[in-house]
């Protein structure tokens, strides 16, 4: 091997080491920031009313999905990118929630959560929103939880009847959202939110005896509360622009 080939080979090896080192550093920084978010969210759950923890669980799941995707697929990967987008969007539309649950005891936790969320959004350059995708994803999770709720043998009949009414409506909403029909998807989502709020929430404390049903209702509440904040901030803009 002549001098020039040897020098080029050394350059390639050195370049690979540098790139690998930079990538590894970015990967570690990303995972560390996600871990901090996860720890802060756990701390926040201890400082708010149990009824409000549904939204925090929603955010915890979003953090978990990103972390899992990074470890399985790497940082530069479409699945990781989608998971990051989901995380950023959920934090973007949780600022009103954070404002309502802020107290002297948790204000520093919430402040740091929002700082970290802003850093994550800037680091990955996430600014664009896909409204139908947000709606579809949210209500897809809701219908999954409702179907889990149906499996509870002790579920009151009025709640079973309510689920039977809501599920077909969610089916229509998912169809509208998957077709990109933003106004129809928003309108259907708002109608379902009103039904859930005016009916399902009334039975919240009656389900405390069933641990599974109670925790499922908490998650449904978190999803619907998230959708409501998203809808309140964006539905008017959608109406104006269509």
mmCIF file of C-alpha atoms in Angstrom:
data_model
loop_
_atom_site.group_PDB
_atom_site.id
_atom_site.type_symbol
_atom_site.label_atom_id
_atom_site.label_comp_id
_atom_site.label_asym_id
_atom_site.label_seq_id
_atom_site.Cartn_x
_atom_site.Cartn_y
_atom_site.Cartn_z
ATOM 1 C CA UNK A 1 0.000 0.000 0.000
ATOM 2 C CA UNK A 2 1.554 3.338 -1.064
ATOM 3 C CA UNK A 3 1.766 6.483 1.075
ATOM 4 C CA UNK A 4 -1.267 8.203 -0.486
ATOM 5 C CA UNK A 5 -3.542 5.197 -0.077
ATOM 6 C CA UNK A 6 -2.415 4.778 3.520
ATOM 7 C CA UNK A 7 -3.020 8.466 4.238
ATOM 8 C CA UNK A 8 -6.495 8.310 2.668
ATOM 9 C CA UNK A 9 -7.327 5.193 4.690
ATOM 10 C CA UNK A 10 -6.254 6.955 7.884
ATOM 11 C CA UNK A 11 -8.424 9.936 6.936
ATOM 12 C CA UNK A 12 -11.477 7.699 6.386
ATOM 13 C CA UNK A 13 -10.941 5.952 9.720
ATOM 14 C CA UNK A 14 -10.483 9.268 11.547
ATOM 15 C CA UNK A 15 -13.534 10.782 9.835
ATOM 16 C CA UNK A 16 -15.644 7.743 10.789
ATOM 17 C CA UNK A 17 -14.520 8.012 14.404
ATOM 18 C CA UNK A 18 -15.395 11.727 14.517
ATOM 19 C CA UNK A 19 -18.837 11.195 12.942
ATOM 20 C CA UNK A 20 -19.525 8.269 15.255
ATOM 21 C CA UNK A 21 -18.456 10.341 18.254
ATOM 22 C CA UNK A 22 -20.677 13.299 17.289
ATOM 23 C CA UNK A 23 -23.643 11.001 16.600
ATOM 24 C CA UNK A 24 -23.095 9.167 19.887
ATOM 25 C CA UNK A 25 -22.934 12.482 21.748
ATOM 26 C CA UNK A 26 -26.192 13.706 20.168
ATOM 27 C CA UNK A 27 -27.821 10.373 20.945
ATOM 28 C CA UNK A 28 -26.758 10.530 24.589
ATOM 29 C CA UNK A 29 -27.911 14.148 24.909
ATOM 30 C CA UNK A 30 -31.305 13.285 23.420
ATOM 31 C CA UNK A 31 -31.827 10.284 25.688
ATOM 32 C CA UNK A 32 -30.699 12.249 28.747
ATOM 33 C CA UNK A 33 -33.172 15.039 27.979
ATOM 34 C CA UNK A 34 -35.976 12.522 27.521
ATOM 35 C CA UNK A 35 -35.029 10.859 30.802
ATOM 36 C CA UNK A 36 -35.196 14.239 32.547
ATOM 37 C CA UNK A 37 -38.662 14.821 31.084
ATOM 38 C CA UNK A 38 -39.779 11.414 32.292
ATOM 39 C CA UNK A 39 -38.502 12.083 35.820
ATOM 40 C CA UNK A 40 -40.130 15.525 35.912
ATOM 41 C CA UNK A 41 -43.464 14.088 34.765
ATOM 42 C CA UNK A 42 -43.312 11.463 37.522
ATOM 43 C CA UNK A 43 -42.601 14.215 40.044
ATOM 44 C CA UNK A 44 -45.487 16.283 38.705
ATOM 45 C CA UNK A 45 -47.954 13.413 39.174
ATOM 46 C CA UNK A 46 -47.150 13.499 42.879
ATOM 47 C CA UNK A 47 -48.004 17.200 43.080
ATOM 48 C CA UNK A 48 -51.384 17.359 41.321
ATOM 49 C CA UNK A 49 -54.859 15.937 41.837
ATOM 50 C CA UNK A 50 -55.243 12.317 40.717
ATOM 51 C CA UNK A 51 -58.060 13.336 38.379
ATOM 52 C CA UNK A 52 -55.543 15.491 36.460
ATOM 53 C CA UNK A 53 -52.911 12.783 36.015
ATOM 54 C CA UNK A 54 -54.456 11.532 32.756
ATOM 55 C CA UNK A 55 -52.740 14.281 30.776
ATOM 56 C CA UNK A 56 -49.418 13.533 32.450
ATOM 57 C CA UNK A 57 -49.785 9.839 31.557
ATOM 58 C CA UNK A 58 -50.382 10.914 27.943
ATOM 59 C CA UNK A 59 -47.125 12.886 27.964
ATOM 60 C CA UNK A 60 -45.245 10.047 29.663
ATOM 61 C CA UNK A 61 -46.329 7.668 26.903
ATOM 62 C CA UNK A 62 -45.158 10.124 24.240
ATOM 63 C CA UNK A 63 -41.731 10.373 25.925
ATOM 64 C CA UNK A 64 -41.564 6.576 26.172
ATOM 65 C CA UNK A 65 -42.369 6.147 22.464
ATOM 66 C CA UNK A 66 -39.514 8.453 21.444
ATOM 67 C CA UNK A 67 -37.052 6.804 23.825
ATOM 68 C CA UNK A 68 -38.001 3.317 22.637
ATOM 69 C CA UNK A 69 -37.731 4.302 18.964
ATOM 70 C CA UNK A 70 -34.303 5.904 19.430
ATOM 71 C CA UNK A 71 -32.978 2.783 21.148
ATOM 72 C CA UNK A 72 -34.496 0.459 18.538
ATOM 73 C CA UNK A 73 -34.082 2.465 15.330
ATOM 74 C CA UNK A 74 -31.575 5.204 16.039
ATOM 75 C CA UNK A 75 -31.900 8.968 16.062
ATOM 76 C CA UNK A 76 -32.048 9.481 12.279
ATOM 77 C CA UNK A 77 -35.104 7.375 11.480
ATOM 78 C CA UNK A 78 -38.622 8.120 10.223
ATOM 79 C CA UNK A 79 -40.319 6.265 13.078
ATOM 80 C CA UNK A 80 -38.250 8.242 15.570
ATOM 81 C CA UNK A 81 -39.094 11.445 13.725
ATOM 82 C CA UNK A 82 -42.830 10.702 13.905
ATOM 83 C CA UNK A 83 -42.530 9.859 17.602
ATOM 84 C CA UNK A 84 -40.731 13.158 18.190
ATOM 85 C CA UNK A 85 -43.422 15.030 16.271
ATOM 86 C CA UNK A 86 -46.084 13.422 18.441
ATOM 87 C CA UNK A 87 -44.179 14.400 21.595
ATOM 88 C CA UNK A 88 -43.662 18.017 20.528
ATOM 89 C CA UNK A 89 -47.313 18.428 19.534
ATOM 90 C CA UNK A 90 -48.577 16.996 22.816
ATOM 91 C CA UNK A 91 -46.441 19.415 24.820
ATOM 92 C CA UNK A 92 -47.429 22.323 22.554
ATOM 93 C CA UNK A 93 -51.072 21.644 23.337
ATOM 94 C CA UNK A 94 -50.617 21.138 27.053
ATOM 95 C CA UNK A 95 -49.634 24.673 28.049
ATOM 96 C CA UNK A 96 -53.165 25.528 29.186
ATOM 97 C CA UNK A 97 -53.246 22.320 31.214
ATOM 98 C CA UNK A 98 -49.958 23.173 32.897
ATOM 99 C CA UNK A 99 -51.281 26.629 33.683
ATOM 100 C CA UNK A 100 -54.375 25.240 35.404
ATOM 101 C CA UNK A 101 -52.460 22.769 37.596
ATOM 102 C CA UNK A 102 -49.560 25.056 38.528
ATOM 103 C CA UNK A 103 -49.034 25.546 42.244
ATOM 104 C CA UNK A 104 -46.280 26.787 44.534
ATOM 105 C CA UNK A 105 -45.203 23.177 45.043
ATOM 106 C CA UNK A 106 -44.898 22.248 41.361
ATOM 107 C CA UNK A 107 -44.158 25.510 39.534
ATOM 108 C CA UNK A 108 -40.436 24.744 39.172
ATOM 109 C CA UNK A 109 -41.198 21.274 37.819
ATOM 110 C CA UNK A 110 -43.563 22.691 35.204
ATOM 111 C CA UNK A 111 -41.153 25.475 34.283
ATOM 112 C CA UNK A 112 -38.381 22.956 33.620
ATOM 113 C CA UNK A 113 -40.727 20.663 31.681
ATOM 114 C CA UNK A 114 -41.611 23.512 29.317
ATOM 115 C CA UNK A 115 -37.967 24.585 28.953
ATOM 116 C CA UNK A 116 -36.977 21.030 28.039
ATOM 117 C CA UNK A 117 -39.931 20.689 25.654
ATOM 118 C CA UNK A 118 -38.836 23.876 23.896
ATOM 119 C CA UNK A 119 -35.285 22.545 23.590
ATOM 120 C CA UNK A 120 -36.531 19.288 22.070
ATOM 121 C CA UNK A 121 -38.698 21.152 19.531
ATOM 122 C CA UNK A 122 -35.807 23.421 18.503
ATOM 123 C CA UNK A 123 -33.315 20.568 18.306
ATOM 124 C CA UNK A 124 -35.402 18.610 15.822
ATOM 125 C CA UNK A 125 -36.937 21.609 14.016
ATOM 126 C CA UNK A 126 -40.539 20.625 14.612
ATOM 127 C CA UNK A 127 -42.919 23.445 13.744
ATOM 128 C CA UNK A 128 -45.348 22.094 11.129
ATOM 129 C CA UNK A 129 -48.637 20.591 12.292
ATOM 130 C CA UNK A 130 -50.744 17.972 10.600
ATOM 131 C CA UNK A 131 -54.192 18.571 12.101
ATOM 132 C CA UNK A 132 -55.959 15.453 10.734
ATOM 133 C CA UNK A 133 -53.107 13.254 11.972
ATOM 134 C CA UNK A 134 -53.336 14.734 15.473
ATOM 135 C CA UNK A 135 -57.103 14.181 15.575
ATOM 136 C CA UNK A 136 -56.840 10.653 14.142
ATOM 137 C CA UNK A 137 -54.130 9.614 16.591
ATOM 138 C CA UNK A 138 -55.975 11.034 19.602
ATOM 139 C CA UNK A 139 -59.321 9.412 18.907
ATOM 140 C CA UNK A 140 -57.736 6.140 17.792
ATOM 141 C CA UNK A 141 -56.321 5.916 21.312
ATOM 142 C CA UNK A 142 -59.702 6.885 22.791
ATOM 143 C CA UNK A 143 -61.551 4.108 20.956
ATOM 144 C CA UNK A 144 -58.888 1.587 22.018
ATOM 145 C CA UNK A 145 -59.392 2.582 25.651
ATOM 146 C CA UNK A 146 -63.186 2.469 25.309
ATOM 147 C CA UNK A 147 -62.938 -1.064 23.971
ATOM 148 C CA UNK A 148 -60.717 -1.977 26.926
ATOM 149 C CA UNK A 149 -63.321 -0.466 29.224
ATOM 150 C CA UNK A 150 -66.030 -2.660 27.671
ATOM 151 C CA UNK A 151 -64.191 -5.773 28.854
ATOM 152 C CA UNK A 152 -64.941 -4.920 32.483
ATOM 153 C CA UNK A 153 -67.741 -7.290 33.496
ATOM 154 C CA UNK A 154 -68.901 -4.912 36.232
ATOM 155 C CA UNK A 155 -69.200 -1.922 33.924
ATOM 156 C CA UNK A 156 -72.585 -0.203 34.471
ATOM 157 C CA UNK A 157 -75.024 -0.691 31.597
ATOM 158 C CA UNK A 158 -75.437 3.048 31.028
ATOM 159 C CA UNK A 159 -71.704 3.303 30.338
ATOM 160 C CA UNK A 160 -71.873 0.294 28.019
ATOM 161 C CA UNK A 161 -74.692 2.029 26.144
ATOM 162 C CA UNK A 162 -72.670 5.245 25.996
ATOM 163 C CA UNK A 163 -69.694 3.428 24.482
ATOM 164 C CA UNK A 164 -72.021 1.840 21.909
ATOM 165 C CA UNK A 165 -73.107 5.355 20.890
ATOM 166 C CA UNK A 166 -69.635 6.908 20.855
ATOM 167 C CA UNK A 167 -67.687 4.225 18.966
ATOM 168 C CA UNK A 168 -69.558 4.595 15.621
ATOM 169 C CA UNK A 169 -69.129 8.371 15.841
ATOM 170 C CA UNK A 170 -65.410 7.934 16.411
ATOM 171 C CA UNK A 171 -65.369 5.622 13.374
ATOM 172 C CA UNK A 172 -66.779 8.432 11.202
ATOM 173 C CA UNK A 173 -64.320 10.903 12.697
ATOM 174 C CA UNK A 174 -61.366 8.600 11.918
ATOM 175 C CA UNK A 175 -62.599 8.305 8.336
ATOM 176 C CA UNK A 176 -62.823 12.097 7.960
ATOM 177 C CA UNK A 177 -59.407 12.596 9.539
ATOM 178 C CA UNK A 178 -57.735 9.937 7.387
ATOM 179 C CA UNK A 179 -59.185 11.655 4.290
ATOM 180 C CA UNK A 180 -57.745 14.989 5.422
ATOM 181 C CA UNK A 181 -61.152 16.597 6.047
ATOM 182 C CA UNK A 182 -60.142 18.993 8.811
ATOM 183 C CA UNK A 183 -63.433 20.883 9.409
ATOM 184 C CA UNK A 184 -65.500 17.682 9.562
ATOM 185 C CA UNK A 185 -62.954 15.952 11.785
ATOM 186 C CA UNK A 186 -62.874 18.903 14.181
ATOM 187 C CA UNK A 187 -66.668 19.158 14.265
ATOM 188 C CA UNK A 188 -67.043 15.435 14.972
ATOM 189 C CA UNK A 189 -64.312 15.579 17.605
ATOM 190 C CA UNK A 190 -65.981 18.465 19.405
ATOM 191 C CA UNK A 191 -69.310 16.623 19.411
ATOM 192 C CA UNK A 192 -67.736 13.475 20.869
ATOM 193 C CA UNK A 193 -65.915 15.538 23.481
ATOM 194 C CA UNK A 194 -69.226 17.054 24.620
ATOM 195 C CA UNK A 195 -70.857 13.620 24.870
ATOM 196 C CA UNK A 196 -67.976 12.208 26.903
ATOM 197 C CA UNK A 197 -67.775 15.256 29.134
ATOM 198 C CA UNK A 198 -71.514 15.349 29.826
ATOM 199 C CA UNK A 199 -71.913 11.605 30.392
ATOM 200 C CA UNK A 200 -68.779 9.574 31.053
ATOM 201 C CA UNK A 201 -67.276 12.010 33.566
ATOM 202 C CA UNK A 202 -70.410 11.770 35.707
ATOM 203 C CA UNK A 203 -69.565 8.126 36.412
ATOM 204 C CA UNK A 204 -65.908 8.799 37.178
ATOM 205 C CA UNK A 205 -66.040 8.324 40.931
ATOM 206 C CA UNK A 206 -68.582 5.509 40.687
ATOM 207 C CA UNK A 207 -65.902 3.435 38.954
ATOM 208 C CA UNK A 208 -63.311 3.784 41.706
ATOM 209 C CA UNK A 209 -64.071 0.267 42.944
ATOM 210 C CA UNK A 210 -62.782 -1.124 39.652
ATOM 211 C CA UNK A 211 -59.082 -0.297 39.461
ATOM 212 C CA UNK A 212 -58.819 -1.162 35.758
ATOM 213 C CA UNK A 213 -61.887 0.857 34.728
ATOM 214 C CA UNK A 214 -60.858 3.779 36.918
ATOM 215 C CA UNK A 215 -57.342 3.998 35.447
ATOM 216 C CA UNK A 216 -58.768 3.656 31.926
ATOM 217 C CA UNK A 217 -61.181 6.520 32.534
ATOM 218 C CA UNK A 218 -58.229 8.589 33.789
ATOM 219 C CA UNK A 219 -56.426 7.993 30.476
ATOM 220 C CA UNK A 220 -59.545 8.788 28.445
ATOM 221 C CA UNK A 221 -59.944 11.981 30.426
ATOM 222 C CA UNK A 222 -56.330 12.912 29.670
ATOM 223 C CA UNK A 223 -56.802 12.340 25.942
ATOM 224 C CA UNK A 224 -60.080 14.253 25.780
ATOM 225 C CA UNK A 225 -58.652 17.115 27.826
ATOM 226 C CA UNK A 226 -55.686 17.254 25.435
ATOM 227 C CA UNK A 227 -58.009 17.250 22.410
ATOM 228 C CA UNK A 228 -60.147 19.996 23.935
ATOM 229 C CA UNK A 229 -57.158 22.288 24.425
ATOM 230 C CA UNK A 230 -55.963 21.546 20.890
ATOM 231 C CA UNK A 231 -59.450 22.154 19.474
ATOM 232 C CA UNK A 232 -60.025 25.383 21.394
ATOM 233 C CA UNK A 233 -56.804 26.832 20.018
ATOM 234 C CA UNK A 234 -57.019 25.593 16.427
ATOM 235 C CA UNK A 235 -60.672 25.005 15.425
ATOM 236 C CA UNK A 236 -61.331 28.726 14.916
ATOM 237 C CA UNK A 237 -58.252 28.988 12.674
ATOM 238 C CA UNK A 238 -59.433 26.016 10.613
ATOM 239 C CA UNK A 239 -62.875 27.606 10.140
ATOM 240 C CA UNK A 240 -61.335 30.915 9.050
ATOM 241 C CA UNK A 241 -58.940 29.308 6.570
ATOM 242 C CA UNK A 242 -61.523 27.048 4.898
#
